PDB file of C-alpha atoms in Angstrom:
ATOM      1  CA  MET A   1      -6.557  31.433  49.385  1.00 54.00           C
ATOM      2  CA  GLY A   2      -9.109  31.077  46.145  1.00 68.00           C
ATOM      3  CA  HIS A   3      -9.443  28.989  43.448  1.00 93.00           C
ATOM      4  CA  ILE A   4     -10.162  29.865  40.081  1.00 96.00           C
ATOM      5  CA  LYS A   5     -12.756  28.502  38.634  1.00 96.00           C
ATOM      6  CA  ARG A   6     -13.983  29.621  35.330  1.00 97.00           C
ATOM      7  CA  VAL A   7     -11.958  31.187  32.960  1.00 98.00           C
ATOM      8  CA  ILE A   8     -13.095  33.104  29.437  1.00 98.00           C
ATOM      9  CA  LEU A   9     -10.943  33.329  27.102  1.00 98.00           C
ATOM     10  CA  ASP A  10     -10.843  35.207  23.298  1.00 98.00           C
ATOM     11  CA  VAL A  11      -8.150  33.482  21.206  1.00 98.00           C
ATOM     12  CA  LEU A  12      -6.547  33.715  18.099  1.00 98.00           C
ATOM     13  CA  LYS A  13      -5.580  30.236  16.402  1.00 97.00           C
ATOM     14  CA  PRO A  14      -3.921  28.889  13.284  1.00 95.00           C
ATOM     15  CA  HIS A  15      -6.447  25.995  10.956  1.00 92.00           C
ATOM     16  CA  HIS A  16      -4.245  23.547  12.722  1.00 92.00           C
ATOM     17  CA  PRO A  17      -4.221  22.159  15.314  1.00 92.00           C
ATOM     18  CA  SER A  18      -8.290  21.524  15.700  1.00 95.00           C
ATOM     19  CA  ILE A  19     -10.351  22.689  18.413  1.00 96.00           C
ATOM     20  CA  LEU A  20     -11.231  19.320  18.929  1.00 97.00           C
ATOM     21  CA  GLU A  21      -7.153  18.265  19.620  1.00 97.00           C
ATOM     22  CA  LEU A  22      -7.142  22.109  21.117  1.00 97.00           C
ATOM     23  CA  ALA A  23      -9.982  21.773  23.607  1.00 98.00           C
ATOM     24  CA  GLU A  24      -8.423  17.761  24.972  1.00 98.00           C
ATOM     25  CA  ASN A  25      -5.675  18.796  25.507  1.00 98.00           C
ATOM     26  CA  ILE A  26      -6.895  22.180  28.381  1.00 98.00           C
ATOM     27  CA  SER A  27      -9.220  19.134  29.934  1.00 98.00           C
ATOM     28  CA  GLU A  28      -6.275  16.607  30.049  1.00 98.00           C
ATOM     29  CA  LEU A  29      -4.840  19.751  32.237  1.00 98.00           C
ATOM     30  CA  GLU A  30      -4.630  19.192  36.017  1.00 97.00           C
ATOM     31  CA  GLY A  31      -7.981  21.504  38.021  1.00 96.00           C
ATOM     32  CA  ILE A  32      -9.655  21.400  34.993  1.00 98.00           C
ATOM     33  CA  SER A  33     -13.274  19.853  34.800  1.00 97.00           C
ATOM     34  CA  GLY A  34     -14.918  21.290  30.939  1.00 98.00           C
ATOM     35  CA  VAL A  35     -13.363  23.238  28.773  1.00 98.00           C
ATOM     36  CA  ASN A  36     -16.087  24.905  26.182  1.00 98.00           C
ATOM     37  CA  ILE A  37     -14.551  26.334  22.225  1.00 98.00           C
ATOM     38  CA  SER A  38     -17.208  28.203  20.650  1.00 97.00           C
ATOM     39  CA  LEU A  39     -15.648  29.337  16.987  1.00 96.00           C
ATOM     40  CA  GLU A  40     -16.469  32.997  16.617  1.00 96.00           C
ATOM     41  CA  GLU A  41     -15.066  34.195  13.310  1.00 95.00           C
ATOM     42  CA  MET A  42     -13.250  32.535  10.660  1.00 94.00           C
ATOM     43  CA  ASP A  43     -10.644  34.095   8.092  1.00 93.00           C
ATOM     44  CA  GLU A  44      -8.526  32.466   5.485  1.00 92.00           C
ATOM     45  CA  LYS A  45      -5.216  31.761   7.936  1.00 92.00           C
ATOM     46  CA  THR A  46      -7.302  31.700  11.356  1.00 94.00           C
ATOM     47  CA  HIS A  47      -9.731  30.543  13.781  1.00 96.00           C
ATOM     48  CA  SER A  48     -11.609  33.425  16.442  1.00 97.00           C
ATOM     49  CA  ILE A  49     -12.511  31.140  19.378  1.00 98.00           C
ATOM     50  CA  LYS A  50     -13.952  31.770  22.722  1.00 98.00           C
ATOM     51  CA  ILE A  51     -12.507  29.085  25.390  1.00 98.00           C
ATOM     52  CA  THR A  52     -14.949  29.057  28.695  1.00 98.00           C
ATOM     53  CA  ILE A  53     -12.287  26.806  31.147  1.00 98.00           C
ATOM     54  CA  GLU A  54     -14.240  25.573  34.235  1.00 97.00           C
ATOM     55  CA  GLY A  55     -12.607  23.434  37.105  1.00 97.00           C
ATOM     56  CA  THR A  56     -11.908  23.286  40.621  1.00 94.00           C
ATOM     57  CA  SER A  57      -8.242  25.096  40.153  1.00 95.00           C
ATOM     58  CA  ILE A  58      -7.235  26.016  37.372  1.00 97.00           C
ATOM     59  CA  ASN A  59      -3.689  26.852  36.962  1.00 97.00           C
ATOM     60  CA  TYR A  60      -3.564  29.827  34.062  1.00 97.00           C
ATOM     61  CA  ASP A  61       0.156  29.597  33.226  1.00 97.00           C
ATOM     62  CA  ASN A  62      -0.658  25.974  32.186  1.00 98.00           C
ATOM     63  CA  VAL A  63      -3.457  26.698  30.451  1.00 98.00           C
ATOM     64  CA  LEU A  64      -2.291  29.418  28.467  1.00 98.00           C
ATOM     65  CA  GLU A  65       1.205  27.030  27.918  1.00 98.00           C
ATOM     66  CA  THR A  66      -1.430  24.633  26.271  1.00 98.00           C
ATOM     67  CA  ILE A  67      -2.816  27.255  24.050  1.00 98.00           C
ATOM     68  CA  MET A  68       0.258  28.294  22.803  1.00 97.00           C
ATOM     69  CA  ASN A  69       2.193  25.187  22.407  1.00 96.00           C
ATOM     70  CA  GLY A  70      -1.390  24.399  19.791  1.00 93.00           C
ATOM     71  CA  GLY A  71       0.058  28.210  17.840  1.00 96.00           C
ATOM     72  CA  ALA A  72      -2.421  29.798  19.410  1.00 97.00           C
ATOM     73  CA  GLU A  73      -2.722  33.623  20.953  1.00 97.00           C
ATOM     74  CA  VAL A  74      -4.683  35.049  24.175  1.00 98.00           C
ATOM     75  CA  HIS A  75      -6.437  37.990  22.836  1.00 97.00           C
ATOM     76  CA  SER A  76      -7.700  39.084  26.177  1.00 98.00           C
ATOM     77  CA  ILE A  77      -9.388  36.928  29.187  1.00 98.00           C
ATOM     78  CA  ASP A  78     -13.093  38.132  28.769  1.00 97.00           C
ATOM     79  CA  GLY A  79     -14.189  37.123  32.383  1.00 96.00           C
ATOM     80  CA  VAL A  80     -13.176  34.844  35.575  1.00 96.00           C
ATOM     81  CA  SER A  81     -14.424  33.459  38.436  1.00 94.00           C
ATOM     82  CA  ALA A  82     -13.080  32.489  41.267  1.00 93.00           C
ATOM     83  CA  GLY A  83     -13.759  31.340  45.245  1.00 90.00           C
ATOM     84  CA  MET A  84     -15.487  28.869  46.756  1.00 87.00           C
ATOM     85  CA  LYS A  85     -17.881  28.962  44.437  1.00 84.00           C
ATOM     86  CA  ILE A  86     -18.986  30.495  40.953  1.00 84.00           C
ATOM     87  CA  VAL A  87     -21.359  33.998  40.997  1.00 85.00           C
ATOM     88  CA  GLU A  88     -23.257  34.285  37.913  1.00 85.00           C
ATOM     89  CA  GLU A  89     -23.721  37.329  36.530  1.00 84.00           C
ATOM     90  CA  VAL A  90     -26.804  39.042  37.528  1.00 82.00           C
ATOM     91  CA  ASN A  91     -29.080  41.813  35.884  1.00 83.00           C
ATOM     92  CA  THR A  92     -29.604  44.626  37.695  1.00 84.00           C
ATOM     93  CA  PRO A  93     -32.361  47.778  36.424  1.00 85.00           C
ATOM     94  CA  GLN A  94     -29.589  49.324  34.770  1.00 83.00           C
ATOM     95  CA  ASP A  95     -28.615  46.942  32.234  1.00 78.00           C
ATOM     96  CA  ARG A  96     -32.095  46.740  30.738  1.00 75.00           C
TER      97      ARG A  96
END
């Protein structure tokens, strides 16, 4: 069975905890080798962030629980890579 290697999430979170703390909490989960969090938008009470997670075998339920424990909410799963290796997106002539 193929394992999830990368997940890209669109997340809405309160100002606290910080993205530093959220990244640390996610990175400590089993099967995760790296986390990248980018601030996309900020308003009075919330941050819209993009979270990219890579690892050998990502357990999405554990990731979701960690995000929700920080008071955040996943708006969408914007990308997933699974299998023996990560396949990068390739531009085709139709993409030009």
